[in-house]
C-alpha cells in the first residue's frame, strides 16, 4: 500500500521539542524521480540551534546513563514497534526523497526495525570480563562507560539503516545523540525522530538538527562537548571530520568510499555470478559504498560472462521507484547524476569501450528526473579513472585477467578496501581470496553489497578509520573500557 503524505515543513527536534531554526530558513526537498514532487521542507539550522541541541544532550545524558540497560532497551523496543507500524509511510517518503525503489525502501525500513531490536537486546547483555589478578586477594574486572554526547553525521543513500545503526548502539550504551542527517534525506530522518519522540526518550537524549554539512556537520566535529563523532559519507569530508575530532582529542569513526571488485573464476557458476553482479552494481542505482563497480573475469569465460551480463542488464526496468515493475530508480540528486555522467565521459576518453548504456534517459517519463542508464564498459584496465575512483552510480568496469593470482592483484590495486566478492567452486581459490583480499568484507559466491546488522562492518585502507560498526563491534566505539581493581 502506498500512503500519500501531505507536503509539510519538518522541524528540528531539540530537548524533546519540535523547533524551528533560528535562521527562519527552510530548504525544499524534491523527488529525484520527478522534481515537481515536493517531499517536504526542512530547517536550515544555525550554530545557535546546534548549541541548544548539544547543551540539551549534555544535560540529559547524565541521567540517561544511570538507567539500567534494560530500561533503555525498553524504549528502543518501543521505537522499533512504532517504526514497524509506520513502515509503509517511512518507506514511501524514502523513495520519494532519494529514489530507491519502494521494495528496497521497505526492506531498508524493516532493517531499521531489526537494528533497533538487536540493540535494545544489548541492554541485557554483558559488558565486561573478570580478569585474574596477580594479587590473590583482589578482584579485577572490566566495565564499560558511555562516551557522553555522540554526534552522528549520515549520508543520503541509506536514510534509515545508517542513522539507525549509529543511533541505536549509541543510545543503548548510555550516550545521548545529536543527529545531522544528509540534507537530501532530512525528511526521512525527521520521520525516524517522530518515532523516537513517540517512544518516550527523556527530553534531550535524542536530538535532530538539519542543515548544511559545512555548518552543522563541521560544527559537531569541532564542538568541545561532543565526545564521539560517527560519520558515513565521502572520503574528503570524512577526513576533515577525523582531523577536527583528532585535533581536540575526541573519538571518531569514519565509514567512507569503496571500489568494490567481483572476481569471476573460470570454474564459477556464471548465472549466479551474473545475477549477483547485476544486483550488486545496479540496485539502489549503484549508490552503495558496497556496490560492485569492477568485475574482474578470467579470460576463459570472459566472452560468455559478458554475453550473459549484457542480456540480463538489458531487461532492467528504469523509472519512478514508487511504480510497480520498476527495478532501478534515478540517481539521488542532480550532482550525483552529473558525477556519474562525467565518469562515463572519462571512461570513453581514456579508451574503455562503452558496451551498454552511458546516457541520461530522456522522454516523457524521465525528463523531470535524474535517470541514467545502467552502463557497462569493456576493455578497462586498472590504470583508468573508472577502475580507480568511486563513481556511486550504475557503472560496471569489466577487466579481463588470465589467472586468479592476477585477479586478486587487480582487485587489490585501488586505494579502497571495503567489500569484495569472488565467484568460484574451487575451495583453494576461495581460501586464498579470503587471505589475500584487502577488504573488510569478503564474500564468496555472493554479491559485494549486503550487510548483516549482527556482524561487524567496515573497511580497510582508505575506506574507513579502521573501526567497525554494527553487531557486537559497535560497543568498541560507543563506550570506553574501565579496568577495575578491588581489594
Ligand atoms: N560511504 C557512503 O556510503 C557514501 C559515500 N558517498 C560518496 O561521497 C560522494 C559525494 O556525496 P555527498 O552527499 O556530497 O557526501 P558528503 O560526504 O558530502 O555527505 C555526507 C554527510 O556529510 C555532511 N557534510 C558535508 N560537508 C560536510 C562538512 N564540511 N563537515 C561535516 N559534514 C559535512 C553532509 O551534509 P549535507 O547533506 O548537508 O551536505 C552529509 O550529512 C558520493 O558521490 C559518493 O562517492 C556519499 C554518500 C554515502
Ligand atoms: O550494503 C549495505 O547494505 C550497506 C552499504 C552501506 O553501508 C553504504 O552504502 O553506506
Short mmCIF file of C-alpha atoms and ligand atoms in Angstrom, two decimals:
data_model
loop_
_atom_site.label_atom_id
_atom_site.label_comp_id
_atom_site.label_asym_id
_atom_site.label_seq_id
_atom_site.Cartn_x
_atom_site.Cartn_y
_atom_site.Cartn_z
CA UNK A 1 0.00 0.00 0.00
CA UNK A 2 1.30 3.48 -0.85
CA UNK A 3 0.44 6.15 1.70
CA UNK A 4 0.40 9.70 0.35
CA UNK A 5 1.73 12.27 2.83
CA UNK A 6 0.89 15.96 2.74
CA UNK A 7 3.69 18.46 1.98
CA UNK A 8 4.80 19.87 5.26
CA UNK A 9 7.65 21.65 6.98
CA UNK A 10 9.75 19.45 9.22
CA UNK A 11 11.34 20.91 12.34
CA UNK A 12 14.43 20.19 14.39
CA UNK A 13 13.94 18.00 17.45
CA UNK A 14 15.81 19.55 20.38
CA UNK A 15 15.38 18.83 24.10
CA UNK A 16 12.14 16.93 23.48
CA UNK A 17 10.52 19.73 21.42
CA UNK A 18 9.95 20.22 17.69
CA UNK A 19 11.50 23.63 16.99
CA UNK A 20 12.15 25.90 14.01
CA UNK A 21 15.67 27.02 13.26
CA UNK A 22 16.73 30.45 14.46
CA UNK A 23 17.56 31.22 10.82
CA UNK A 24 13.85 31.07 9.87
CA UNK A 25 15.06 29.46 6.65
CA UNK A 26 13.95 26.17 5.15
CA UNK A 27 15.09 24.16 2.18
CA UNK A 28 12.81 22.30 -0.22
CA UNK A 29 13.39 18.57 -0.71
CA UNK A 30 12.18 17.25 -4.04
CA UNK A 31 11.81 13.81 -5.58
CA UNK A 32 14.71 12.85 -7.89
CA UNK A 33 12.27 10.75 -9.92
CA UNK A 34 10.13 13.83 -10.55
CA UNK A 35 11.44 17.16 -9.33
CA UNK A 36 7.95 18.66 -9.39
CA UNK A 37 7.05 16.42 -6.46
CA UNK A 38 7.92 18.30 -3.26
CA UNK A 39 8.57 15.89 -0.40
CA UNK A 40 8.82 18.49 2.34
CA UNK A 41 10.67 21.49 3.73
CA UNK A 42 13.47 21.11 6.29
CA UNK A 43 15.23 23.55 8.59
CA UNK A 44 18.43 25.31 7.59
CA UNK A 45 19.86 25.39 11.09
CA UNK A 46 22.43 27.69 12.63
CA UNK A 47 25.28 27.25 15.08
CA UNK A 48 22.89 28.54 17.79
CA UNK A 49 20.49 25.67 17.08
CA UNK A 50 23.40 23.27 17.31
CA UNK A 51 24.46 24.81 20.63
CA UNK A 52 20.96 24.26 22.05
CA UNK A 53 20.97 20.64 20.92
CA UNK A 54 24.42 19.87 22.33
CA UNK A 55 23.57 21.56 25.64
CA UNK A 56 20.33 19.56 25.92
CA UNK A 57 22.12 16.31 25.04
CA UNK A 58 24.86 17.01 27.55
CA UNK A 59 22.39 17.64 30.37
CA UNK A 60 20.15 14.67 29.53
CA UNK A 61 23.00 12.18 29.24
CA UNK A 62 23.79 12.44 32.97
CA UNK A 63 20.52 10.70 33.92
CA UNK A 64 20.21 8.55 30.79
CA UNK A 65 23.48 6.76 31.54
CA UNK A 66 22.24 5.97 35.06
CA UNK A 67 19.23 3.98 33.80
CA UNK A 68 19.64 0.22 33.59
CA UNK A 69 20.36 -1.23 30.16
CA UNK A 70 17.00 -2.96 30.43
CA UNK A 71 15.18 0.37 30.94
CA UNK A 72 16.96 1.95 27.97
CA UNK A 73 16.26 -1.17 25.92
CA UNK A 74 12.51 -0.95 26.60
CA UNK A 75 12.41 2.49 24.93
CA UNK A 76 14.35 1.17 21.93
CA UNK A 77 11.93 -1.77 21.64
CA UNK A 78 9.06 0.72 21.69
CA UNK A 79 10.69 2.83 18.97
CA UNK A 80 11.07 -0.34 16.89
CA UNK A 81 7.37 -1.16 17.26
CA UNK A 82 6.37 2.37 16.23
CA UNK A 83 8.69 2.36 13.20
CA UNK A 84 7.28 -1.03 12.20
CA UNK A 85 3.72 0.33 12.38
CA UNK A 86 4.77 3.29 10.19
CA UNK A 87 6.90 1.24 7.79
CA UNK A 88 4.86 1.96 4.63
CA UNK A 89 4.80 5.71 5.30
CA UNK A 90 8.53 5.94 6.07
CA UNK A 91 9.47 3.78 3.06
CA UNK A 92 7.35 5.88 0.71
CA UNK A 93 8.99 9.09 1.95
CA UNK A 94 12.42 7.49 1.46
CA UNK A 95 11.63 6.50 -2.13
CA UNK A 96 10.29 9.98 -2.88
CA UNK A 97 13.25 11.66 -1.24
CA UNK A 98 16.17 9.71 -2.74
CA UNK A 99 14.76 7.49 -5.44
CA UNK A 100 15.41 3.88 -4.47
CA UNK A 101 12.54 1.53 -5.31
CA UNK A 102 9.72 1.13 -2.83
CA UNK A 103 10.55 -2.53 -2.24
CA UNK A 104 14.15 -1.61 -1.39
CA UNK A 105 12.93 1.22 0.84
CA UNK A 106 10.56 -1.13 2.67
CA UNK A 107 13.37 -3.66 3.10
CA UNK A 108 15.62 -0.96 4.50
CA UNK A 109 12.97 0.32 6.91
CA UNK A 110 12.37 -3.24 8.13
CA UNK A 111 16.14 -3.46 8.64
CA UNK A 112 15.93 -0.28 10.75
CA UNK A 113 13.33 -2.00 12.94
CA UNK A 114 15.56 -5.07 13.29
CA UNK A 115 18.59 -2.91 14.18
CA UNK A 116 16.61 -1.19 16.94
CA UNK A 117 15.50 -4.55 18.34
CA UNK A 118 19.00 -6.01 18.15
CA UNK A 119 20.49 -3.13 20.15
CA UNK A 120 17.51 -2.98 22.53
CA UNK A 121 18.50 -6.55 23.46
CA UNK A 122 22.10 -5.43 24.05
CA UNK A 123 20.85 -3.69 27.19
CA UNK A 124 20.63 -7.14 28.82
CA UNK A 125 24.00 -8.50 27.66
CA UNK A 126 27.38 -8.50 29.38
CA UNK A 127 29.68 -5.52 29.09
CA UNK A 128 32.85 -6.75 30.76
CA UNK A 129 35.10 -9.58 31.87
CA UNK A 130 36.58 -10.80 35.12
CA UNK A 131 40.36 -11.00 34.74
CA UNK A 132 42.56 -12.87 37.22
CA UNK A 133 44.74 -10.54 39.24
CA UNK A 134 48.27 -11.40 40.35
CA UNK A 135 47.08 -10.41 43.81
CA UNK A 136 45.15 -13.37 45.23
CA UNK A 137 43.02 -11.10 47.45
CA UNK A 138 41.90 -8.77 44.68
CA UNK A 139 39.01 -8.79 42.25
CA UNK A 140 39.79 -7.35 38.84
CA UNK A 141 37.23 -6.81 36.12
CA UNK A 142 36.35 -4.56 33.21
CA UNK A 143 33.23 -2.50 32.78
CA UNK A 144 32.23 -0.01 30.13
CA UNK A 145 31.04 3.57 30.29
CA UNK A 146 29.38 5.65 27.57
CA UNK A 147 31.37 8.35 25.75
CA UNK A 148 28.86 11.09 26.63
CA UNK A 149 27.30 13.01 23.74
CA UNK A 150 27.72 11.44 20.30
CA UNK A 151 27.46 13.46 17.07
CA UNK A 152 26.07 11.48 14.14
CA UNK A 153 26.55 12.61 10.52
CA UNK A 154 24.82 10.45 7.93
CA UNK A 155 24.57 10.23 4.12
CA UNK A 156 21.52 10.00 1.87
CA UNK A 157 21.98 6.53 0.40
CA UNK A 158 20.62 4.54 3.40
CA UNK A 159 18.44 7.18 5.10
CA UNK A 160 17.02 4.78 7.71
CA UNK A 161 19.58 1.99 8.14
CA UNK A 162 22.68 4.15 8.62
CA UNK A 163 21.17 6.62 11.13
CA UNK A 164 19.75 3.62 12.97
CA UNK A 165 22.94 1.57 13.10
CA UNK A 166 24.71 4.59 14.60
CA UNK A 167 21.93 5.87 16.92
CA UNK A 168 20.73 2.56 18.39
CA UNK A 169 24.09 1.37 19.79
CA UNK A 170 24.99 4.91 20.92
CA UNK A 171 21.76 5.08 22.92
CA UNK A 172 21.70 1.60 24.42
CA UNK A 173 25.19 2.04 25.87
CA UNK A 174 24.11 5.26 27.62
CA UNK A 175 25.10 8.07 25.25
CA UNK A 176 22.83 10.89 24.16
CA UNK A 177 22.88 11.88 20.49
CA UNK A 178 22.79 14.88 18.16
CA UNK A 179 21.99 13.73 14.62
CA UNK A 180 22.80 15.72 11.48
CA UNK A 181 21.37 13.81 8.51
CA UNK A 182 22.18 14.43 4.85
CA UNK A 183 20.08 17.39 3.76
CA UNK A 184 18.94 15.31 0.79
CA UNK A 185 17.10 12.87 3.09
CA UNK A 186 16.32 15.01 6.11
CA UNK A 187 12.57 14.38 5.85
CA UNK A 188 13.09 10.63 6.18
CA UNK A 189 15.25 11.31 9.22
CA UNK A 190 12.55 13.53 10.73
CA UNK A 191 10.19 10.55 10.38
CA UNK A 192 12.62 8.43 12.41
CA UNK A 193 12.65 11.13 15.07
CA UNK A 194 8.84 11.16 15.12
CA UNK A 195 9.11 7.50 16.12
CA UNK A 196 11.77 8.33 18.74
CA UNK A 197 9.60 11.15 20.14
CA UNK A 198 6.60 8.84 20.45
CA UNK A 199 8.70 6.09 22.04
CA UNK A 200 9.33 8.29 25.09
CA UNK A 201 13.06 9.01 25.21
CA UNK A 202 13.64 11.51 28.03
CA UNK A 203 13.96 15.09 26.75
CA UNK A 204 17.41 15.86 25.35
CA UNK A 205 18.53 12.25 24.86
CA UNK A 206 17.80 12.26 21.11
CA UNK A 207 18.24 15.48 19.10
CA UNK A 208 17.89 16.21 15.40
CA UNK A 209 19.47 19.26 13.77
CA UNK A 210 19.16 19.57 10.00
CA UNK A 211 21.23 21.98 7.92
CA UNK A 212 24.35 22.41 5.86
CA UNK A 213 27.19 19.95 6.29
CA UNK A 214 29.77 22.71 6.42
CA UNK A 215 27.88 24.43 9.26
CA UNK A 216 26.14 21.77 11.36
CA UNK A 217 28.32 18.78 10.42
CA UNK A 218 31.58 20.63 10.86
CA UNK A 219 30.13 22.33 13.96
CA UNK A 220 29.56 18.89 15.51
CA UNK A 221 33.07 17.74 14.63
CA UNK A 222 34.59 20.82 16.29
CA UNK A 223 32.28 21.09 19.30
CA UNK A 224 34.13 20.63 22.62
CA UNK A 225 31.10 18.91 24.21
CA UNK A 226 30.77 16.26 21.50
CA UNK A 227 32.71 13.31 22.89
CA UNK A 228 32.45 11.00 19.89
CA UNK A 229 31.61 11.54 16.25
CA UNK A 230 30.46 8.88 13.81
CA UNK A 231 30.29 9.62 10.08
CA UNK A 232 29.41 7.86 6.83
CA UNK A 233 29.93 9.64 3.51
CA UNK A 234 32.66 10.82 1.18
CA UNK A 235 36.40 10.46 1.84
CA UNK A 236 37.01 14.18 1.53
CA UNK A 237 34.51 15.15 4.21
CA UNK A 238 35.32 12.13 6.37
CA UNK A 239 38.98 13.07 6.56
CA UNK A 240 38.14 16.67 7.52
CA UNK A 241 35.89 15.40 10.29
CA UNK A 242 38.56 12.98 11.50
CA UNK A 243 41.15 15.76 11.60
CA UNK A 244 38.84 18.11 13.54
CA UNK A 245 38.00 15.40 16.06
CA UNK A 246 41.63 14.35 16.44
CA UNK A 247 42.74 17.95 16.96
CA UNK A 248 40.59 18.20 20.09
CA UNK A 249 41.10 14.61 21.25
CA UNK A 250 37.59 13.33 20.54
CA UNK A 251 36.86 9.77 19.44
CA UNK A 252 35.81 9.39 15.81
CA UNK A 253 34.65 6.72 13.43
CA UNK A 254 34.54 7.16 9.64
CA UNK A 255 32.94 4.92 7.01
CA UNK A 256 33.73 6.16 3.53
CA UNK A 257 34.05 5.00 -0.03
CA UNK A 258 34.59 1.73 -1.84
CA UNK A 259 35.69 0.50 -5.27
CA UNK A 260 34.44 -2.99 -4.78
CA UNK A 261 35.50 -5.84 -7.07
CA UNK A 262 33.82 -9.07 -8.06
CA UNK A 263 36.19 -11.73 -9.35
CA UNK A 264 34.73 -14.38 -11.66
CA UNK A 265 36.84 -17.51 -11.95
CA UNK A 266 36.77 -19.88 -14.94
CA UNK A 267 35.07 -22.50 -12.75
CA UNK A 268 32.33 -20.19 -11.45
CA UNK A 269 28.59 -20.72 -11.76
CA UNK A 270 28.22 -17.99 -14.39
CA UNK A 271 24.48 -17.41 -14.00
CA UNK A 272 24.94 -16.91 -10.27
CA UNK A 273 27.82 -14.52 -10.91
CA UNK A 274 25.82 -12.53 -13.48
CA UNK A 275 22.79 -12.17 -11.18
CA UNK A 276 24.97 -11.10 -8.25
CA UNK A 277 26.91 -8.64 -10.39
CA UNK A 278 23.72 -7.01 -11.62
CA UNK A 279 22.25 -6.80 -8.14
CA UNK A 280 25.49 -5.55 -6.57
CA UNK A 281 26.17 -2.97 -9.27
CA UNK A 282 22.74 -1.63 -10.15
CA UNK A 283 20.46 -1.99 -7.08
CA UNK A 284 19.92 1.43 -5.49
CA UNK A 285 21.27 2.80 -8.79
CA UNK A 286 24.78 1.83 -7.71
CA UNK A 287 24.67 4.22 -4.75
CA UNK A 288 26.03 1.94 -2.07
CA UNK A 289 29.51 2.08 -0.62
CA UNK A 290 29.46 -1.72 -1.05
CA UNK A 291 28.28 -1.57 -4.69
CA UNK A 292 30.09 -3.66 -7.30
CA UNK A 293 31.99 -1.41 -9.66
CA UNK A 294 34.80 -3.58 -11.04
CA UNK A 295 34.14 -7.04 -12.46
CA UNK A 296 37.36 -8.96 -12.97
CA UNK A 297 36.79 -12.00 -15.16
CA UNK A 298 39.13 -14.86 -16.07
CA UNK A 299 39.80 -14.87 -19.81
CA UNK A 300 38.47 -18.44 -20.40
CA UNK A 301 34.91 -17.35 -19.52
CA UNK A 302 35.15 -13.61 -20.26
CA UNK A 303 33.13 -13.58 -23.50
CA UNK A 304 30.41 -15.90 -22.20
CA UNK A 305 30.09 -13.92 -18.93
CA UNK A 306 29.92 -10.67 -20.88
CA UNK A 307 27.22 -12.02 -23.22
CA UNK A 308 25.00 -13.15 -20.32
CA UNK A 309 25.62 -9.91 -18.35
CA UNK A 310 24.60 -7.74 -21.30
CA UNK A 311 21.49 -9.80 -22.00
CA UNK A 312 20.23 -9.58 -18.41
CA UNK A 313 21.13 -5.91 -17.94
CA UNK A 314 19.00 -5.04 -20.98
CA UNK A 315 15.95 -6.35 -19.05
CA UNK A 316 16.31 -3.78 -16.26
CA UNK A 317 13.27 -1.52 -15.98
CA UNK A 318 14.06 2.06 -15.02
CA UNK A 319 11.66 4.64 -13.65
CA UNK A 320 9.96 6.11 -10.62
CA UNK A 321 10.64 3.70 -7.75
CA UNK A 322 7.08 4.11 -6.48
CA UNK A 323 5.70 2.40 -9.58
CA UNK A 324 5.16 -1.34 -9.83
CA UNK A 325 7.55 -3.22 -12.09
CA UNK A 326 10.40 -0.72 -11.73
CA UNK A 327 13.74 -2.31 -10.85
CA UNK A 328 16.02 0.75 -10.81
CA UNK A 329 15.23 4.33 -9.84
CA UNK A 330 17.05 7.59 -10.63
CA UNK A 331 20.29 8.94 -9.21
CA UNK A 332 19.52 10.57 -5.87
CA UNK A 333 20.22 14.13 -6.98
CA UNK A 334 21.44 16.24 -9.87
CA UNK A 335 25.00 16.46 -8.55
CA UNK A 336 25.20 12.68 -8.32
CA UNK A 337 23.80 12.27 -11.85
CA UNK A 338 26.39 14.71 -13.20
CA UNK A 339 29.17 12.90 -11.34
CA UNK A 340 28.11 9.62 -12.93
CA UNK A 341 27.88 11.14 -16.42
CA UNK A 342 31.30 12.74 -16.04
CA UNK A 343 32.85 9.39 -15.08
CA UNK A 344 31.21 7.79 -18.13
CA UNK A 345 32.72 10.51 -20.30
CA UNK A 346 36.11 9.97 -18.66
CA UNK A 347 35.87 6.22 -19.34
CA UNK A 348 35.32 6.90 -23.05
CA UNK A 349 38.13 9.46 -23.21
CA UNK A 350 40.60 7.10 -21.55
CA UNK A 351 39.92 4.37 -24.11
CA UNK A 352 37.46 1.98 -22.46
CA UNK A 353 34.79 0.58 -24.79
CA UNK A 354 31.23 1.53 -23.91
CA UNK A 355 29.25 -1.71 -24.35
CA UNK A 356 25.89 -0.66 -22.96
CA UNK A 357 24.11 2.43 -21.63
CA UNK A 358 26.08 5.55 -20.86
CA UNK A 359 23.34 8.11 -21.42
CA UNK A 360 20.97 10.19 -19.34
CA UNK A 361 17.44 8.95 -20.02
CA UNK A 362 15.09 11.41 -21.69
CA UNK A 363 11.45 11.40 -22.74
CA UNK A 364 8.12 11.90 -21.04
CA UNK A 365 8.76 9.52 -18.13
CA UNK A 366 12.30 10.75 -17.50
CA UNK A 367 12.66 14.47 -18.27
CA UNK A 368 11.68 15.55 -14.75
CA UNK A 369 14.07 13.16 -13.05
CA UNK A 370 17.76 12.26 -12.79
CA UNK A 371 17.79 8.99 -14.69
CA UNK A 372 20.86 7.34 -16.12
CA UNK A 373 21.14 4.05 -17.99
CA UNK A 374 22.86 1.04 -16.44
CA UNK A 375 26.27 1.22 -18.04
CA UNK A 376 28.90 -1.42 -18.87
CA UNK A 377 32.44 -0.71 -20.04
CA UNK A 378 34.69 -3.28 -21.72
CA UNK A 379 38.50 -3.21 -22.19
CA UNK A 380 39.07 -1.47 -18.88
CA UNK A 381 42.49 -1.61 -17.30
CA UNK A 382 43.42 -0.88 -13.74
CA UNK A 383 45.06 2.48 -14.54
CA UNK A 384 41.85 4.05 -15.83
CA UNK A 385 39.95 6.51 -13.65
CA UNK A 386 36.77 4.40 -13.85
CA UNK A 387 38.75 1.50 -12.37
CA UNK A 388 40.15 3.59 -9.51
CA UNK A 389 37.65 6.18 -8.28
CA UNK A 390 34.30 5.66 -6.57
CA UNK A 391 31.54 6.52 -9.08
CA UNK A 392 28.47 5.88 -6.90
CA UNK A 393 26.31 5.12 -9.90
CA UNK A 394 25.22 2.21 -12.10
CA UNK A 395 28.52 1.71 -13.93
CA UNK A 396 30.46 -1.54 -14.32
CA UNK A 397 34.09 -1.74 -15.46
CA UNK A 398 34.88 -5.16 -16.96
CA UNK A 399 38.52 -6.22 -16.59
CA UNK A 400 39.97 -9.35 -18.20
CA UNK A 401 42.65 -11.36 -16.37
CA UNK A 402 44.49 -14.57 -17.21
CA UNK A 403 44.72 -16.10 -13.76
CA UNK A 404 43.20 -15.86 -10.31
CA UNK A 405 46.52 -14.54 -8.92
CA UNK A 406 46.31 -11.67 -11.39
CA UNK A 407 42.60 -11.23 -10.48
CA UNK A 408 43.34 -10.75 -6.78
CA UNK A 409 46.26 -8.46 -7.61
CA UNK A 410 43.99 -6.24 -9.75
CA UNK A 411 41.24 -6.40 -7.11
CA UNK A 412 43.69 -5.03 -4.53
CA UNK A 413 45.09 -2.38 -6.86
CA UNK A 414 42.94 0.51 -5.53
CA UNK A 415 43.10 2.79 -2.52
CA UNK A 416 39.88 1.38 -1.07
CA UNK A 417 39.18 -1.88 0.77
CA UNK A 418 35.54 -2.09 1.76
CA UNK A 419 33.95 -5.20 0.25
CA UNK A 420 34.93 -7.79 -2.36
CA UNK A 421 33.43 -10.97 -3.84
CA UNK A 422 34.67 -14.00 -5.67
CA UNK A 423 32.68 -16.49 -7.71
CA UNK A 424 34.39 -19.87 -7.79
CA UNK A 425 33.69 -23.51 -6.98
CA UNK A 426 37.33 -24.17 -6.08
CA UNK A 427 37.91 -24.23 -2.34
CA UNK A 428 41.60 -23.39 -2.66
CA UNK A 429 40.73 -20.27 -4.64
CA UNK A 430 38.17 -19.30 -2.01
CA UNK A 431 40.71 -19.68 0.77
CA UNK A 432 43.45 -17.72 -0.95
CA UNK A 433 40.95 -14.94 -1.78
CA UNK A 434 39.90 -14.75 1.89
CA UNK A 435 43.56 -14.50 2.86
CA UNK A 436 44.87 -12.18 0.14
CA UNK A 437 41.99 -9.75 -0.41
CA UNK A 438 42.44 -6.44 1.40
CA UNK A 439 38.81 -5.73 2.27
CA UNK A 440 36.80 -5.53 5.49
CA UNK A 441 34.01 -7.64 3.99
CA UNK A 442 34.87 -10.62 1.75
CA UNK A 443 32.05 -12.59 0.20
CA UNK A 444 32.18 -15.92 -1.60
CA UNK A 445 29.61 -16.67 -4.30
CA UNK A 446 27.55 -13.69 -3.13
CA UNK A 447 27.24 -10.07 -4.29
CA UNK A 448 29.56 -7.40 -2.88
CA UNK A 449 26.69 -5.47 -1.25
CA UNK A 450 24.57 -6.80 1.59
CA UNK A 451 25.50 -6.12 5.15
CA UNK A 452 24.08 -8.05 8.10
CA UNK A 453 23.27 -5.97 11.17
CA UNK A 454 24.64 -8.51 13.65
CA UNK A 455 28.11 -8.69 12.01
CA UNK A 456 30.94 -6.15 12.11
CA UNK A 457 31.01 -3.79 9.11
CA UNK A 458 33.83 -1.53 7.96
CA UNK A 459 36.70 -1.24 5.56
CA UNK A 460 40.45 -1.41 5.20
CA UNK A 461 42.79 1.13 3.58
CA UNK A 462 41.02 4.43 2.67
CA UNK A 463 37.52 3.02 3.22
CA UNK A 464 37.30 3.67 6.93
CA UNK A 465 39.07 4.89 10.03
CA UNK A 466 39.73 1.18 10.64
CA UNK A 467 36.98 0.89 13.22
CA UNK A 468 33.95 -1.34 12.76
CA UNK A 469 30.24 -0.62 13.06
CA UNK A 470 27.24 -2.85 13.79
CA UNK A 471 26.92 -6.15 15.64
CA UNK A 472 28.89 -6.54 18.85
CA UNK A 473 31.67 -4.43 17.33
CA UNK A 474 29.66 -1.25 17.96
CA UNK A 475 30.38 -1.38 21.67
CA UNK A 476 34.05 -0.67 20.93
CA UNK A 477 33.27 2.76 19.53
CA UNK A 478 30.36 3.86 21.67
CA UNK A 479 31.92 3.01 25.06
CA UNK A 480 35.21 3.29 26.91
CA UNK A 481 36.60 0.39 28.92
CA UNK A 482 37.29 0.86 32.63
CA UNK A 483 39.52 -1.69 34.30
CA UNK A 484 38.52 -2.05 37.93
CA UNK A 485 40.75 -3.39 40.69
CA UNK A 486 39.08 -4.08 44.06
CA UNK A 487 40.89 -5.15 47.19
N1 LIG B 1 30.17 5.71 2.06
C1 LIG B 1 28.96 6.01 1.67
O1 LIG B 1 28.05 5.29 1.96
C2 LIG B 1 28.71 7.26 0.93
C3 LIG B 1 29.64 7.76 0.06
N2 LIG B 1 29.39 8.90 -0.61
C4 LIG B 1 30.39 9.36 -1.59
O2 LIG B 1 30.52 10.76 -1.49
C5 LIG B 1 30.23 11.38 -2.74
C6 LIG B 1 29.60 12.72 -2.50
O3 LIG B 1 28.36 12.58 -1.82
P1 LIG B 1 27.90 13.67 -0.77
O4 LIG B 1 26.49 13.54 -0.42
O5 LIG B 1 28.34 15.01 -1.26
O6 LIG B 1 28.75 13.20 0.53
P2 LIG B 1 29.22 14.04 1.76
O7 LIG B 1 30.36 13.35 2.39
O8 LIG B 1 29.39 15.46 1.37
O9 LIG B 1 27.95 14.00 2.74
C7 LIG B 1 27.78 13.08 3.81
C8 LIG B 1 27.30 13.82 5.06
O10 LIG B 1 28.30 14.76 5.47
C9 LIG B 1 27.73 16.07 5.56
N3 LIG B 1 28.75 17.06 5.25
C10 LIG B 1 29.02 17.66 4.05
N4 LIG B 1 30.05 18.54 4.18
C11 LIG B 1 30.44 18.48 5.47
C12 LIG B 1 31.46 19.12 6.21
N5 LIG B 1 32.29 20.02 5.67
N6 LIG B 1 31.60 18.82 7.53
C13 LIG B 1 30.80 17.92 8.12
N7 LIG B 1 29.79 17.27 7.47
C14 LIG B 1 29.62 17.54 6.16
C15 LIG B 1 26.59 16.04 4.57
O11 LIG B 1 25.68 17.09 4.84
P3 LIG B 1 24.82 17.74 3.63
O12 LIG B 1 23.93 16.68 3.12
O13 LIG B 1 24.09 18.83 4.29
O14 LIG B 1 25.82 18.20 2.61
C16 LIG B 1 26.03 14.65 4.84
O15 LIG B 1 25.28 14.65 6.02
C17 LIG B 1 29.37 10.38 -3.47
O16 LIG B 1 29.44 10.54 -4.84
C18 LIG B 1 29.97 9.08 -3.00
O17 LIG B 1 31.11 8.79 -3.78
C19 LIG B 1 28.23 9.59 -0.42
C20 LIG B 1 27.28 9.14 0.43
C21 LIG B 1 27.43 7.91 1.15
O1 LIG B 2 25.38 -2.79 1.53
C1 LIG B 2 24.77 -2.35 2.51
O2 LIG B 2 23.75 -2.91 2.94
C2 LIG B 2 25.26 -1.16 3.28
C3 LIG B 2 26.04 -0.25 2.42
C4 LIG B 2 26.49 0.96 3.13
O3 LIG B 2 26.76 0.95 4.30
C5 LIG B 2 26.62 2.22 2.40
O4 LIG B 2 26.43 2.25 1.20
O5 LIG B 2 26.91 3.22 3.05
#
